Amino acid sequence: MSLPPSLAAPLALPAIAAPLFIISNPDLVIAQCKSGVIGAFPSLNARPAEKLGEWLTRIKAELAAHDAMLPEVRAAPFAVNLIVHRSNDRLAHDLAVCVEHRVPIVITSLGAREEVNAAIHSYGGIVLHDVITNAFARKAIEKGADGLIAVAAGAGGHAGRLSPFALVQEIRAWFSGPLALSGAIATGAGVLGAQAMGADFAYIGSAFIATEEANAAEAYKAAIVAGAAEDIVYTNLFTGVHGNYLRASIINAGLDPDHLPESDPSKMNFASDRTKAWRDIWGSGQGIGAVHAVVPAAALIARLRREYEAARARLCQHS
């Protein structure tokens, strides 16, 4: 598999920290990158829109200072997530800011668009597009994406329905470029498993909700620590796109998680008043049973690294 230089750089762990709506912020991204995984945040988290440039300036400055002080342990690159669906009225502004700051990796979601890819490529940036099916993967590459994020069953946020085994094998049958896998990965063994299936990176989200740097309510973090796979509900009610959410937060909103109505996907909207109405509905993937405490992001990544190396050692014993 051929990886661009910005992705082939040594990482402490072959992982991308998923951009978490509301939760990912500069503190979290900087901690992730300094600890050796690719940190990411959705551009829509920077509010008002003028904050996006400030966030990028800070992230770049702090990572540059880290690299100057510790050149032998360089920080991982960072990424910005752009919602490219036409309901996002901030897309043109946020894309222009990403181009101005030469964001090294841009993660696009909810629709592949050639003009977005071309803008990122204009300065040498890399575009990774998240997909839930092989058909969407083909469209993304045809429209100029450099790599893919396979969002399989069990992932937090806007997750797909397909088994990670099936989704990765179908994509790898024709695509040899950068590929990350998302879907209930919260252990180092899971990271190694993603590689064994054919992915280059694991894509880890929900475990980072229960970190000290995350912009999440303490009750949300506690629910992640206390939760397990059976506590996750799959529905499209809250944004118009199917995703996984914590059962307790749905109940707290006065809804029956076992009898939720279907939303009209054509009316999906992001960062709108409708979306804000569900701000206390908490997204989560099925892997949270591996999360046992709220810790600094560096401690979480250190755990994942230990587990990853232990899993590799176990496999070597059986080879």
Short mmCIF file of C-alpha atoms in Angstrom, two decimals, residues 37-304:
data_model
loop_
_atom_site.label_atom_id
_atom_site.label_comp_id
_atom_site.label_asym_id
_atom_site.label_seq_id
_atom_site.Cartn_x
_atom_site.Cartn_y
_atom_site.Cartn_z
CA VAL A 37 -1.76 9.75 16.76
CA ILE A 38 -3.40 11.93 14.11
CA GLY A 39 -5.72 14.33 15.95
CA ALA A 40 -8.83 15.75 14.30
CA PHE A 41 -11.76 18.07 14.91
CA PRO A 42 -14.87 19.08 12.93
CA SER A 43 -14.62 22.62 11.57
CA LEU A 44 -18.16 23.25 12.87
CA ASN A 45 -16.90 22.91 16.45
CA ALA A 46 -15.19 26.29 16.09
CA ARG A 47 -18.01 28.74 16.79
CA PRO A 48 -18.50 31.40 15.60
CA ALA A 49 -16.91 30.66 12.24
CA GLU A 50 -14.15 33.22 12.85
CA LYS A 51 -12.80 30.93 15.60
CA LEU A 52 -11.67 28.34 13.06
CA GLY A 53 -8.65 30.37 12.01
CA GLU A 54 -7.75 31.00 15.64
CA TRP A 55 -7.94 27.29 16.43
CA LEU A 56 -5.73 26.39 13.49
CA THR A 57 -3.19 29.05 14.37
CA ARG A 58 -2.94 27.74 17.92
CA ILE A 59 -2.71 24.07 16.92
CA LYS A 60 0.04 24.73 14.39
CA ALA A 61 2.01 26.92 16.81
CA GLU A 62 1.89 24.45 19.69
CA LEU A 63 2.81 21.47 17.53
CA ALA A 64 5.68 23.43 15.97
CA ALA A 65 6.95 24.36 19.44
CA HIS A 66 6.74 20.70 20.48
CA ASP A 67 8.75 19.61 17.43
CA ALA A 68 11.38 22.29 18.05
CA MET A 69 11.80 21.14 21.63
CA LEU A 70 11.63 17.39 20.89
CA PRO A 71 12.79 16.89 17.30
CA GLU A 72 13.36 13.17 17.93
CA VAL A 73 9.69 12.73 18.96
CA ARG A 74 7.82 14.78 16.39
CA ALA A 75 4.09 15.31 16.75
CA ALA A 76 1.71 13.55 14.42
CA PRO A 77 -0.13 15.65 11.80
CA PHE A 78 -3.63 16.97 12.48
CA ALA A 79 -6.83 16.87 10.44
CA VAL A 80 -9.97 18.96 10.03
CA ASN A 81 -13.33 17.39 9.25
CA LEU A 82 -15.55 19.21 6.72
CA ILE A 83 -19.22 18.31 6.34
CA VAL A 84 -19.61 18.70 2.59
CA HIS A 85 -23.37 18.11 2.48
CA ARG A 86 -25.10 21.08 0.85
CA SER A 87 -27.01 21.85 4.05
CA ASN A 88 -23.75 23.06 5.62
CA ASP A 89 -23.81 26.80 4.94
CA ARG A 90 -20.34 27.19 6.46
CA LEU A 91 -18.58 24.93 3.95
CA ALA A 92 -17.22 27.66 1.64
CA HIS A 93 -15.87 29.68 4.57
CA ASP A 94 -14.34 26.69 6.38
CA LEU A 95 -12.78 25.31 3.20
CA ALA A 96 -11.16 28.67 2.47
CA VAL A 97 -9.71 28.80 5.99
CA CYS A 98 -8.34 25.25 5.64
CA VAL A 99 -6.66 26.24 2.37
CA GLU A 100 -5.26 29.42 3.93
CA HIS A 101 -3.74 27.42 6.80
CA ARG A 102 -2.67 24.54 4.56
CA VAL A 103 -4.32 21.94 6.77
CA PRO A 104 -2.33 18.74 6.12
CA ILE A 105 -5.26 16.30 6.22
CA VAL A 106 -8.92 17.06 5.55
CA ILE A 107 -11.60 14.48 6.36
CA THR A 108 -14.74 14.95 4.27
CA SER A 109 -18.14 13.58 5.23
CA LEU A 110 -21.62 13.24 3.76
CA GLY A 111 -21.00 13.62 0.05
CA ALA A 112 -17.86 13.57 -2.08
CA ARG A 113 -17.26 16.82 -3.99
CA GLU A 114 -14.61 17.33 -6.64
CA GLU A 115 -14.22 21.07 -6.02
CA VAL A 116 -13.48 20.48 -2.33
CA ASN A 117 -10.85 17.86 -3.15
CA ALA A 118 -9.27 20.15 -5.76
CA ALA A 119 -9.01 23.00 -3.25
CA ILE A 120 -7.21 20.81 -0.71
CA HIS A 121 -4.93 19.38 -3.39
CA SER A 122 -3.99 22.90 -4.53
CA TYR A 123 -1.45 23.18 -1.71
CA GLY A 124 -0.58 19.49 -1.35
CA GLY A 125 -3.15 18.53 1.29
CA ILE A 126 -4.56 15.02 1.66
CA VAL A 127 -8.29 14.23 1.55
CA LEU A 128 -9.74 11.23 3.38
CA HIS A 129 -13.45 10.60 2.81
CA ASP A 130 -15.59 8.56 5.17
CA VAL A 131 -17.89 5.96 3.65
CA ILE A 132 -20.31 3.31 4.87
CA THR A 133 -20.50 1.19 1.69
CA ASN A 134 -18.21 0.04 -1.11
CA ALA A 135 -20.33 1.96 -3.63
CA PHE A 136 -19.76 5.23 -1.76
CA ALA A 137 -16.06 4.38 -1.57
CA ARG A 138 -15.82 4.11 -5.36
CA LYS A 139 -17.61 7.43 -5.83
CA ALA A 140 -15.28 9.17 -3.39
CA ILE A 141 -12.14 7.99 -5.17
CA GLU A 142 -13.63 8.79 -8.59
CA LYS A 143 -14.19 12.36 -7.36
CA GLY A 144 -10.61 12.76 -6.22
CA ALA A 145 -10.31 11.67 -2.60
CA ASP A 146 -6.86 10.34 -1.72
CA GLY A 147 -7.99 7.83 0.86
CA LEU A 148 -10.98 6.37 2.66
CA ILE A 149 -12.34 5.90 6.15
CA ALA A 150 -14.50 2.78 6.25
CA VAL A 151 -17.18 3.46 8.86
CA ALA A 152 -18.47 0.03 9.77
CA ALA A 153 -21.15 -1.28 12.12
CA GLY A 154 -20.61 -0.33 15.74
CA ALA A 155 -18.89 2.98 15.07
CA GLY A 156 -19.93 6.09 16.93
CA GLY A 157 -21.53 9.00 15.12
CA HIS A 158 -22.91 8.41 11.63
CA ALA A 159 -22.16 4.70 11.41
CA GLY A 160 -22.89 2.15 8.73
CA ARG A 161 -24.49 -1.27 9.00
CA LEU A 162 -21.81 -3.45 7.39
CA SER A 163 -19.37 -5.74 9.16
CA PRO A 164 -15.83 -4.31 9.13
CA PHE A 165 -14.62 -7.61 7.65
CA ALA A 166 -16.99 -7.32 4.70
CA LEU A 167 -16.47 -3.59 4.13
CA VAL A 168 -12.66 -3.69 4.21
CA GLN A 169 -12.37 -6.76 2.01
CA GLU A 170 -14.63 -5.23 -0.66
CA ILE A 171 -12.72 -1.94 -0.67
CA ARG A 172 -9.32 -3.64 -0.71
CA ALA A 173 -10.38 -5.71 -3.72
CA TRP A 174 -9.84 -2.62 -5.89
CA PHE A 175 -8.28 0.16 -3.76
CA SER A 176 -4.68 0.09 -2.50
CA GLY A 177 -4.46 3.65 -1.14
CA PRO A 178 -4.78 4.96 2.42
CA LEU A 179 -7.57 3.26 4.36
CA ALA A 180 -8.69 3.74 7.97
CA LEU A 181 -11.25 1.55 9.70
CA SER A 182 -13.86 2.77 12.17
CA GLY A 183 -16.12 0.54 14.21
CA ALA A 184 -15.97 -0.09 17.98
CA ILE A 185 -12.16 0.12 18.19
CA ALA A 186 -11.16 1.04 21.75
CA THR A 187 -8.21 -1.27 22.45
CA GLY A 188 -4.72 -1.73 21.07
CA ALA A 189 -5.70 -5.23 19.97
CA GLY A 190 -8.47 -3.64 17.93
CA VAL A 191 -5.93 -1.37 16.25
CA LEU A 192 -3.85 -4.40 15.28
CA GLY A 193 -6.99 -6.18 14.12
CA ALA A 194 -7.80 -3.30 11.77
CA GLN A 195 -4.34 -3.64 10.24
CA ALA A 196 -4.70 -7.40 9.96
CA MET A 197 -7.89 -6.92 7.94
CA GLY A 198 -6.09 -4.64 5.50
CA ALA A 199 -6.54 -1.13 6.89
CA ASP A 200 -3.59 1.20 7.39
CA PHE A 201 -5.06 2.92 10.44
CA ALA A 202 -7.64 2.44 13.14
CA TYR A 203 -10.12 5.31 13.49
CA ILE A 204 -10.90 5.79 17.19
CA GLY A 205 -13.59 8.11 18.50
CA SER A 206 -15.73 7.19 21.49
CA ALA A 207 -12.84 6.33 23.82
CA PHE A 208 -11.63 9.94 23.52
CA ILE A 209 -14.92 11.27 24.89
CA ALA A 210 -13.83 10.04 28.32
CA THR A 211 -10.64 12.11 28.38
CA GLU A 212 -9.85 15.13 30.48
CA GLU A 213 -9.33 17.39 27.45
CA ALA A 214 -12.61 16.49 25.74
CA ASN A 215 -15.33 19.15 25.61
CA ALA A 216 -18.01 16.84 26.98
CA ALA A 217 -20.21 17.14 30.05
CA GLU A 218 -18.97 15.16 33.04
CA ALA A 219 -22.21 13.15 32.96
CA TYR A 220 -21.48 12.24 29.33
CA LYS A 221 -17.95 11.09 30.21
CA ALA A 222 -19.33 9.08 33.13
CA ALA A 223 -21.89 7.43 30.85
CA ILE A 224 -19.11 6.35 28.48
CA VAL A 225 -17.18 4.83 31.39
CA ALA A 226 -20.27 3.04 32.71
CA GLY A 227 -21.58 1.94 29.32
CA ALA A 228 -21.27 -1.19 27.18
CA ALA A 229 -22.24 -2.27 23.68
CA GLU A 230 -25.80 -3.09 24.69
CA ASP A 231 -26.33 0.53 25.72
CA ILE A 232 -26.03 1.81 22.13
CA VAL A 233 -29.07 2.66 19.95
CA TYR A 234 -28.88 3.00 16.14
CA THR A 235 -31.26 5.65 14.72
CA ASN A 236 -31.51 8.44 12.14
CA LEU A 237 -33.94 10.56 14.20
CA PHE A 238 -31.52 13.18 15.44
CA THR A 239 -29.73 14.33 12.26
CA GLY A 240 -31.44 12.50 9.41
CA VAL A 241 -28.44 10.16 9.07
CA HIS A 242 -28.23 6.85 10.94
CA GLY A 243 -25.90 6.92 13.89
CA ASN A 244 -25.21 5.32 17.27
CA TYR A 245 -26.25 6.99 20.53
CA LEU A 246 -26.25 6.24 24.25
CA ARG A 247 -29.57 4.79 25.38
CA ALA A 248 -29.55 6.68 28.70
CA SER A 249 -29.35 10.08 26.98
CA ILE A 250 -32.33 9.22 24.78
CA ILE A 251 -34.36 8.24 27.83
CA ASN A 252 -33.30 11.44 29.62
CA ALA A 253 -34.67 13.40 26.64
CA GLY A 254 -38.10 11.86 27.28
CA LEU A 255 -37.98 9.43 24.35
CA ASP A 256 -38.42 5.67 24.16
CA PRO A 257 -35.19 4.30 22.63
CA ASP A 258 -36.97 1.13 21.53
CA HIS A 259 -39.70 2.99 19.60
CA LEU A 260 -38.03 5.95 17.87
CA PRO A 261 -39.62 7.36 14.69
CA GLU A 262 -37.70 7.50 11.43
CA SER A 263 -36.44 10.87 10.23
CA ASP A 264 -36.68 12.07 6.63
CA PRO A 265 -33.08 11.87 5.30
CA SER A 266 -33.78 14.56 2.69
CA LYS A 267 -34.31 17.07 5.51
CA MET A 268 -30.98 16.46 7.23
CA ASN A 269 -29.29 19.54 8.57
CA PHE A 270 -26.18 20.18 10.63
CA ALA A 271 -25.53 22.95 13.15
CA SER A 272 -29.15 24.05 12.73
CA ASP A 273 -31.77 24.78 15.37
CA ARG A 274 -33.10 21.28 14.85
CA THR A 275 -29.71 19.76 15.58
CA LYS A 276 -29.27 21.96 18.66
CA ALA A 277 -32.53 20.56 20.00
CA TRP A 278 -30.72 17.22 20.38
CA ARG A 279 -27.53 18.59 21.99
CA ASP A 280 -28.10 16.36 25.05
CA ILE A 281 -28.37 13.22 22.93
CA TRP A 282 -24.95 11.62 23.29
CA GLY A 283 -23.29 9.79 20.44
CA SER A 284 -21.18 6.71 21.12
CA GLY A 285 -19.85 3.60 19.43
CA GLN A 286 -20.15 0.05 20.69
CA GLY A 287 -16.55 -0.24 21.91
CA ILE A 288 -17.02 1.68 25.17
CA GLY A 289 -16.92 -1.46 27.30
CA ALA A 290 -13.13 -1.08 27.14
CA VAL A 291 -13.24 2.40 28.72
CA HIS A 292 -12.98 2.24 32.51
CA ALA A 293 -11.97 5.73 33.63
CA VAL A 294 -11.72 9.35 32.55
CA VAL A 295 -8.02 9.93 31.85
CA PRO A 296 -5.80 12.39 29.98
CA ALA A 297 -5.64 11.72 26.24
CA ALA A 298 -1.94 10.88 26.58
CA ALA A 299 -2.77 8.16 29.11
CA LEU A 300 -5.41 6.66 26.82
CA ILE A 301 -2.97 6.58 23.91
CA ALA A 302 -0.28 5.06 26.15
CA ARG A 303 -2.73 2.28 27.08
CA LEU A 304 -3.56 1.65 23.45
#
